[in-house]
mmCIF file of C-alpha atoms in Angstrom:
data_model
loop_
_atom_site.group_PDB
_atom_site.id
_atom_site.type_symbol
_atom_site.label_atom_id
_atom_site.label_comp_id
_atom_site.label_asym_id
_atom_site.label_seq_id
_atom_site.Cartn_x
_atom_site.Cartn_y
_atom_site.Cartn_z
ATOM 1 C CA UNK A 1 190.882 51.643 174.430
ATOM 2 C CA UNK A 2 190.275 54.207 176.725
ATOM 3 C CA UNK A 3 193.738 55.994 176.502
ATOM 4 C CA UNK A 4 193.480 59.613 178.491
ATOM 5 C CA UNK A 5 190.166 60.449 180.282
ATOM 6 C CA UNK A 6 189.690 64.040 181.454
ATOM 7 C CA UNK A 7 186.238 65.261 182.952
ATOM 8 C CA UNK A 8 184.023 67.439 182.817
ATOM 9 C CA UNK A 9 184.086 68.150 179.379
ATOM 10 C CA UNK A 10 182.661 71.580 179.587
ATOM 11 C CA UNK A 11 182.212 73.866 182.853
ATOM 12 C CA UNK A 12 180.994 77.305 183.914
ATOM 13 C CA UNK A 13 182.377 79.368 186.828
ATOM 14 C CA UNK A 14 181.733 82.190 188.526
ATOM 15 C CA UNK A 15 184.904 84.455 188.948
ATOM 16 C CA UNK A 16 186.304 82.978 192.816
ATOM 17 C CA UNK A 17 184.721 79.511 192.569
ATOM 18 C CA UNK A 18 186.883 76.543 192.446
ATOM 19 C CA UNK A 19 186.746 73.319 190.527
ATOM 20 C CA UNK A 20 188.906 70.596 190.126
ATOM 21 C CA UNK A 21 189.529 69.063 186.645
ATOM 22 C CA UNK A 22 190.252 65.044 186.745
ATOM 23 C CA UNK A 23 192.532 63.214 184.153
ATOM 24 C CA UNK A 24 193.352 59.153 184.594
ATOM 25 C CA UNK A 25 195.192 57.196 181.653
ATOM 26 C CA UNK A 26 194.914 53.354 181.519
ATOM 27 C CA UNK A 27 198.560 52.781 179.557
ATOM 28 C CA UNK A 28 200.695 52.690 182.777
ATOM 29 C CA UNK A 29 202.369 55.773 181.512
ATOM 30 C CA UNK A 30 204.954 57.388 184.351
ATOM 31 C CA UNK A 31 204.829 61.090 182.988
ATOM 32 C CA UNK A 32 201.298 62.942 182.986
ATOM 33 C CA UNK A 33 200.898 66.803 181.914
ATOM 34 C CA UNK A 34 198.656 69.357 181.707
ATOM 35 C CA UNK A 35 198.096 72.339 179.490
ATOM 36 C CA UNK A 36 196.170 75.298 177.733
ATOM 37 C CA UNK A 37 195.180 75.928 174.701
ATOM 38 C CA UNK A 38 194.378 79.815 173.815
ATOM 39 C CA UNK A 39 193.574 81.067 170.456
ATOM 40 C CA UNK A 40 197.053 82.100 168.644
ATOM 41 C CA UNK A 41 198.988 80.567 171.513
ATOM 42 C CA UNK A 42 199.407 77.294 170.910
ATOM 43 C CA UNK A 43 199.750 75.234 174.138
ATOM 44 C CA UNK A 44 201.181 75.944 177.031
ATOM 45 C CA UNK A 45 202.463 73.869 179.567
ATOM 46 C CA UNK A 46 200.591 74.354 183.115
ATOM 47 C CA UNK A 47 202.531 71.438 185.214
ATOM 48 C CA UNK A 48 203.793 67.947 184.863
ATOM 49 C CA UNK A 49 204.652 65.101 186.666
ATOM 50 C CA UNK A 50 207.253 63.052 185.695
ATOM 51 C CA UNK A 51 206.433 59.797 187.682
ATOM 52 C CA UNK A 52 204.468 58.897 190.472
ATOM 53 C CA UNK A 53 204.904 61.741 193.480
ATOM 54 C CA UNK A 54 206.417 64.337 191.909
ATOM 55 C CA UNK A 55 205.110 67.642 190.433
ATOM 56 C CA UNK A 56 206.605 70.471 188.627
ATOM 57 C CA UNK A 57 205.638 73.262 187.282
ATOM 58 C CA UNK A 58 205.668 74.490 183.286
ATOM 59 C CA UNK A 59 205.465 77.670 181.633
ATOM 60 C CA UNK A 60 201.899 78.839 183.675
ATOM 61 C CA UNK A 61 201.007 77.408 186.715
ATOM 62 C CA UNK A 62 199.892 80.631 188.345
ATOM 63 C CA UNK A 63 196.644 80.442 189.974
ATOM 64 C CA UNK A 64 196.677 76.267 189.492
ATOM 65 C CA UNK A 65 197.555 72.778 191.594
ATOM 66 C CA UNK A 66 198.014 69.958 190.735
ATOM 67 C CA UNK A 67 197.817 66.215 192.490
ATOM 68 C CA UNK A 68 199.360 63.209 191.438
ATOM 69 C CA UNK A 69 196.924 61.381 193.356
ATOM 70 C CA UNK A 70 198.546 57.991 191.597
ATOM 71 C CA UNK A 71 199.950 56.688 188.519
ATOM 72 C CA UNK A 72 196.765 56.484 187.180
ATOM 73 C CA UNK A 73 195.588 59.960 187.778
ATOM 74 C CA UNK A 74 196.559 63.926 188.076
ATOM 75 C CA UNK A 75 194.637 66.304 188.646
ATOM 76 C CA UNK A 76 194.124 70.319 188.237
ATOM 77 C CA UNK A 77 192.762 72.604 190.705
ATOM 78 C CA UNK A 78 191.534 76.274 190.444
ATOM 79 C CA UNK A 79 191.193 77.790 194.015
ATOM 80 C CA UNK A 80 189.688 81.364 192.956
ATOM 81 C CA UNK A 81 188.650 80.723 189.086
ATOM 82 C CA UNK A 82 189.541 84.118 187.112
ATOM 83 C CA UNK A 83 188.213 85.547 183.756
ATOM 84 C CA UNK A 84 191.735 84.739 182.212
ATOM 85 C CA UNK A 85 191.532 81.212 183.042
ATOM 86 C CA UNK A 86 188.836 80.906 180.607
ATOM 87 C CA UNK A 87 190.440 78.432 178.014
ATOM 88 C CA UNK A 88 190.381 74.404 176.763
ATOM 89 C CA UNK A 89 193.134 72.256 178.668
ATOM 90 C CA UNK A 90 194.069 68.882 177.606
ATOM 91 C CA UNK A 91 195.744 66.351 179.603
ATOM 92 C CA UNK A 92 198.190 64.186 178.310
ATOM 93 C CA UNK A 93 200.262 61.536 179.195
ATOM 94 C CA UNK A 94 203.844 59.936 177.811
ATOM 95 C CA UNK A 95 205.531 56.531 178.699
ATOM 96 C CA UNK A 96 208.669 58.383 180.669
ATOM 97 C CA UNK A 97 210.235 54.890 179.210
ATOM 98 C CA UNK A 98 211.711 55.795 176.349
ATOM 99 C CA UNK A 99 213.595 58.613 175.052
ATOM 100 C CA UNK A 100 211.766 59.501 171.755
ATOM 101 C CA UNK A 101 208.397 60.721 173.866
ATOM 102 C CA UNK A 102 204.985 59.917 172.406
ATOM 103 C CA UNK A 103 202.210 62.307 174.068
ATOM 104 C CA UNK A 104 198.855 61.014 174.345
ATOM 105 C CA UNK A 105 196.244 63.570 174.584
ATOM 106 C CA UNK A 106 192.601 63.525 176.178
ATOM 107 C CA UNK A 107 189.826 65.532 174.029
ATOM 108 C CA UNK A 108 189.764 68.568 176.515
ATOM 109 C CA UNK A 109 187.905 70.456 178.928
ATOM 110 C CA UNK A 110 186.403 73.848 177.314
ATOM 111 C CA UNK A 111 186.325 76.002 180.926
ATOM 112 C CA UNK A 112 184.609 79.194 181.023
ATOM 113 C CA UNK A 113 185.268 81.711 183.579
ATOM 114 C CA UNK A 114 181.999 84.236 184.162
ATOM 115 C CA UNK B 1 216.323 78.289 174.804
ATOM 116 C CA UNK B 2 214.261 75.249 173.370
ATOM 117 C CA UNK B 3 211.114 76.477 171.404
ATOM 118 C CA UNK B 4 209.277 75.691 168.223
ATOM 119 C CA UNK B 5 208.369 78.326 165.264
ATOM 120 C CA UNK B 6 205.671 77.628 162.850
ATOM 121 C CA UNK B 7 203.942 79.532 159.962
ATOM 122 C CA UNK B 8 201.267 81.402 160.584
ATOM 123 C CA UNK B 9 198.124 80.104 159.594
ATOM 124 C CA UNK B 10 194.889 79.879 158.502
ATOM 125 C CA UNK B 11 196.440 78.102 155.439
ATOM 126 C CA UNK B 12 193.274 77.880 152.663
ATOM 127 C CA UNK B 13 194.360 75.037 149.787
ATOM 128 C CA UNK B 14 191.741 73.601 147.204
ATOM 129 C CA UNK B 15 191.219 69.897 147.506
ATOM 130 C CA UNK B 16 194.711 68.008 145.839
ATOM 131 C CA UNK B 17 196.860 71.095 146.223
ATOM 132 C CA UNK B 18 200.325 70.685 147.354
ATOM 133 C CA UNK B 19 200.983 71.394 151.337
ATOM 134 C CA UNK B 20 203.997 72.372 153.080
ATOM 135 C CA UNK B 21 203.502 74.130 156.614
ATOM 136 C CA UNK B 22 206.986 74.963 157.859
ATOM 137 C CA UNK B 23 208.739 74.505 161.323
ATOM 138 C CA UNK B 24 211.798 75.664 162.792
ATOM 139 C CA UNK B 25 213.296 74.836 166.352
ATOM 140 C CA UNK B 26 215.708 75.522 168.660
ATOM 141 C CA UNK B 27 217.103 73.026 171.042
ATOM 142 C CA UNK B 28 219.834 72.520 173.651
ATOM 143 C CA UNK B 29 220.710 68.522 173.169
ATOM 144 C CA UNK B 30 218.982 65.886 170.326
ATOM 145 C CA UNK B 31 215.424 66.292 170.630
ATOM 146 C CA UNK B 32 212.808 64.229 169.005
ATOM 147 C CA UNK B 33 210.407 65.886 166.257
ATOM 148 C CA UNK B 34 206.988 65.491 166.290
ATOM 149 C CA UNK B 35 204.083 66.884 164.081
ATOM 150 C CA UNK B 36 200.227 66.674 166.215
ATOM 151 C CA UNK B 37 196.867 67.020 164.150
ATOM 152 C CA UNK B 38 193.955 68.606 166.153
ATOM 153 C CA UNK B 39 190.488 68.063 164.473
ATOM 154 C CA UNK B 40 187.818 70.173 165.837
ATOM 155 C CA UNK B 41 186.410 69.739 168.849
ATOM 156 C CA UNK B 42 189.050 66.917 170.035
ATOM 157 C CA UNK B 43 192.231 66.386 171.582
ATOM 158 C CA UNK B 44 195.527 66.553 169.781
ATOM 159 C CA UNK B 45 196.879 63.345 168.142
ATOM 160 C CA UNK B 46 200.348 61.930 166.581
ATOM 161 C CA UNK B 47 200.916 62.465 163.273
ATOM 162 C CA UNK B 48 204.351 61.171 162.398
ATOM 163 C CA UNK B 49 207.053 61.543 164.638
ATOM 164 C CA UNK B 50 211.297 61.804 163.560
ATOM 165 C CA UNK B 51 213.927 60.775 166.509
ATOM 166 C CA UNK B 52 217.159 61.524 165.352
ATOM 167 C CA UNK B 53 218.471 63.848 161.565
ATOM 168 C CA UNK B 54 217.891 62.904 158.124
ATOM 169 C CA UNK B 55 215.419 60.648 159.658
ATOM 170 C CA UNK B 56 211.471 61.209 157.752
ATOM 171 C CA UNK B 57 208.394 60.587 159.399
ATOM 172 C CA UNK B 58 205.357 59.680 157.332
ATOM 173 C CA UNK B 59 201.674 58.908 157.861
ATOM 174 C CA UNK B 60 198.562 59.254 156.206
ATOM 175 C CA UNK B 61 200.558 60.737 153.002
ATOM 176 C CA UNK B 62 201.730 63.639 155.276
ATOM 177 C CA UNK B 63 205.756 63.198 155.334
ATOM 178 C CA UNK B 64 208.396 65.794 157.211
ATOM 179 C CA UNK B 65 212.188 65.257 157.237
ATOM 180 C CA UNK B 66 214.266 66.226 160.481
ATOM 181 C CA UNK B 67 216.762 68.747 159.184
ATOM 182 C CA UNK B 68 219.543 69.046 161.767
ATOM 183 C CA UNK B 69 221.726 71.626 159.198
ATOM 184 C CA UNK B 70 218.635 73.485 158.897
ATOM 185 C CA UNK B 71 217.398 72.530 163.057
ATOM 186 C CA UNK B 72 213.777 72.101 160.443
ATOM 187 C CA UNK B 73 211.017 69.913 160.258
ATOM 188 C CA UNK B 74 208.642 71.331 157.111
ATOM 189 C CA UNK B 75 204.779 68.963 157.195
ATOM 190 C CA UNK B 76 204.219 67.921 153.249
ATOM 191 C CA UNK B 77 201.522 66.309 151.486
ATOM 192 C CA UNK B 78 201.399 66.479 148.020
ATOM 193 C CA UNK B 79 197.426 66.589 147.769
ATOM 194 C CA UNK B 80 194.993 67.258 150.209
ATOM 195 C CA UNK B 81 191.697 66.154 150.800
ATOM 196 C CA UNK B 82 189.186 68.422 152.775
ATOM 197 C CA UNK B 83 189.329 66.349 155.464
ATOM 198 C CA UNK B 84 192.544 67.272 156.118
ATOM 199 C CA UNK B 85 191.499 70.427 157.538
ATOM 200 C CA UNK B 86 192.191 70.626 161.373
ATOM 201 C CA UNK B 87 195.228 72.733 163.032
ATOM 202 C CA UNK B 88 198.891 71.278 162.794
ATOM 203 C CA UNK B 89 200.746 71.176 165.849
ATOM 204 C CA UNK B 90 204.535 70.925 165.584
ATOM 205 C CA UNK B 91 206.393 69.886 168.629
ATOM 206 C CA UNK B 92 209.820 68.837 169.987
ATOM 207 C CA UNK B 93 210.823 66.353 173.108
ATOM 208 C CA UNK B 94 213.723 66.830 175.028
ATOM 209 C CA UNK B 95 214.583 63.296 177.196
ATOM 210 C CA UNK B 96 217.194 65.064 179.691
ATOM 211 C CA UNK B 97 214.486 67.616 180.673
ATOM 212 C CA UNK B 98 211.224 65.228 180.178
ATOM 213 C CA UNK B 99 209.613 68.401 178.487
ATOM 214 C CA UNK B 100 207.596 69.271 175.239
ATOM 215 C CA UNK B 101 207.423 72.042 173.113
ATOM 216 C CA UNK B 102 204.609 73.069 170.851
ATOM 217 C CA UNK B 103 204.605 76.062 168.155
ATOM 218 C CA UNK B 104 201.248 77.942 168.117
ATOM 219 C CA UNK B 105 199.397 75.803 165.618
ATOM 220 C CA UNK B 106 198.749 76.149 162.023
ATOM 221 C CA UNK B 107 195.010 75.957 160.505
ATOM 222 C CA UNK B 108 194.231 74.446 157.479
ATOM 223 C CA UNK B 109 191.133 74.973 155.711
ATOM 224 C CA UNK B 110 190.546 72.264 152.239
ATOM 225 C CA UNK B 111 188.057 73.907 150.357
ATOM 226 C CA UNK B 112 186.747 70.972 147.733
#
């Protein structure tokens, strides 16, 4: 029971490097998501996609990209990592098949922006 | 606009105490109410969810009744154990807009 996958688990940039953070669910979900978690901000929504070749953006996608390279996967880009993009995000990942929602989370990647 | 209000934490309880963390929203439409539990050093995860007023969701001995009158959705447990402690998310889903939204987050710290 895999559920939501993210990796790496932990990185370490220098300010202007880029990395790429991967997510890939196994429940055939259509909607995937990702956001940031700050201390004493809750989470905030980064971008989504609602099904298969489409992407939006949320509440901060400033400095990000995102790929829904299939159903199975989405993933986040940082072109020029900055100091303020030091945070955890979790990907997460709903149905898109009902209208109650259910989010499934992955356990995070802790970023860290030198 | 659609957002979600929680109290302020850290919340500190001695093991069996009573629990109530309180939410609030504000929505445009019906949206569904859910309440997320985030141990440390993991990903968030359902606690109970509530689709439509007066329903109550329940898990775990955690309940929380969707208010409509009062647009609430207050996280009880009438005694907690210390592993309880982790941060309470509480979040609301909007269908017509396929969007979530989380309050900041609410620690709770079970001292035995």
């Amino acid at each position: 029971n895999a559920g939501v996958t993210q990796t790496p688990k932990f990185q370490v940039l220098k300010t202007g490097q880029s990395m790429t953070l991967q997510c890939a669910q196994d429940m055939n979900h259509n909607s995937m998501y990702w956001y940031r978690q700050d201390p004493g901000m809750g989470l905030r929504l980064i971008y989504y996609s609602a099904s298969e070749g489409t992407t939006d953006k949320g509440e901060v996608p400033n400095g990000y990209n995102v790929s829904r390279l299939n159903k199975r996967e989405f993933s986040l880009r940082l072109e020029s990592a900055a100091p303020s993009q030091t945070s955890v995000y979790f990907c997460a990942s709903e149905s898109g098949k009902t209208n109650t929602g259910e989010l499934f989370f992955g356990e995070g990647s802790r970023l860290t922006v030198l | 606009g659609n957002s979600v209000t929680q109290m302020e934490g850290p919340v500190t309880l001695s093991e069996e105490a009573f629990l109530t963390i309180n939410c609030t929203y504000t929505a445009t439409g019906y949206p569904s109410l859910f309440w997320y539990v985030q141990y440390p050093g993991e990903g968030l995860q359902l606690l109970l969810k509530a689709t439509k007023a007066d329903d109550k969701g329940s898990n775990k001995g955690f309940e929380a009744t969707y208010r409509k009158e009062t647009t609430s959705f207050h996280l009880e447990k009438g005694s907690v154990q210390v592993s309880d402690s982790a941060v309470y998310f509480c979040a609301l889903y909007l269908y017509n807009f396929n969007k979530f939204y989380f309050g900041s987050g609410t620690k709770l710290n079970v001292k035995p």
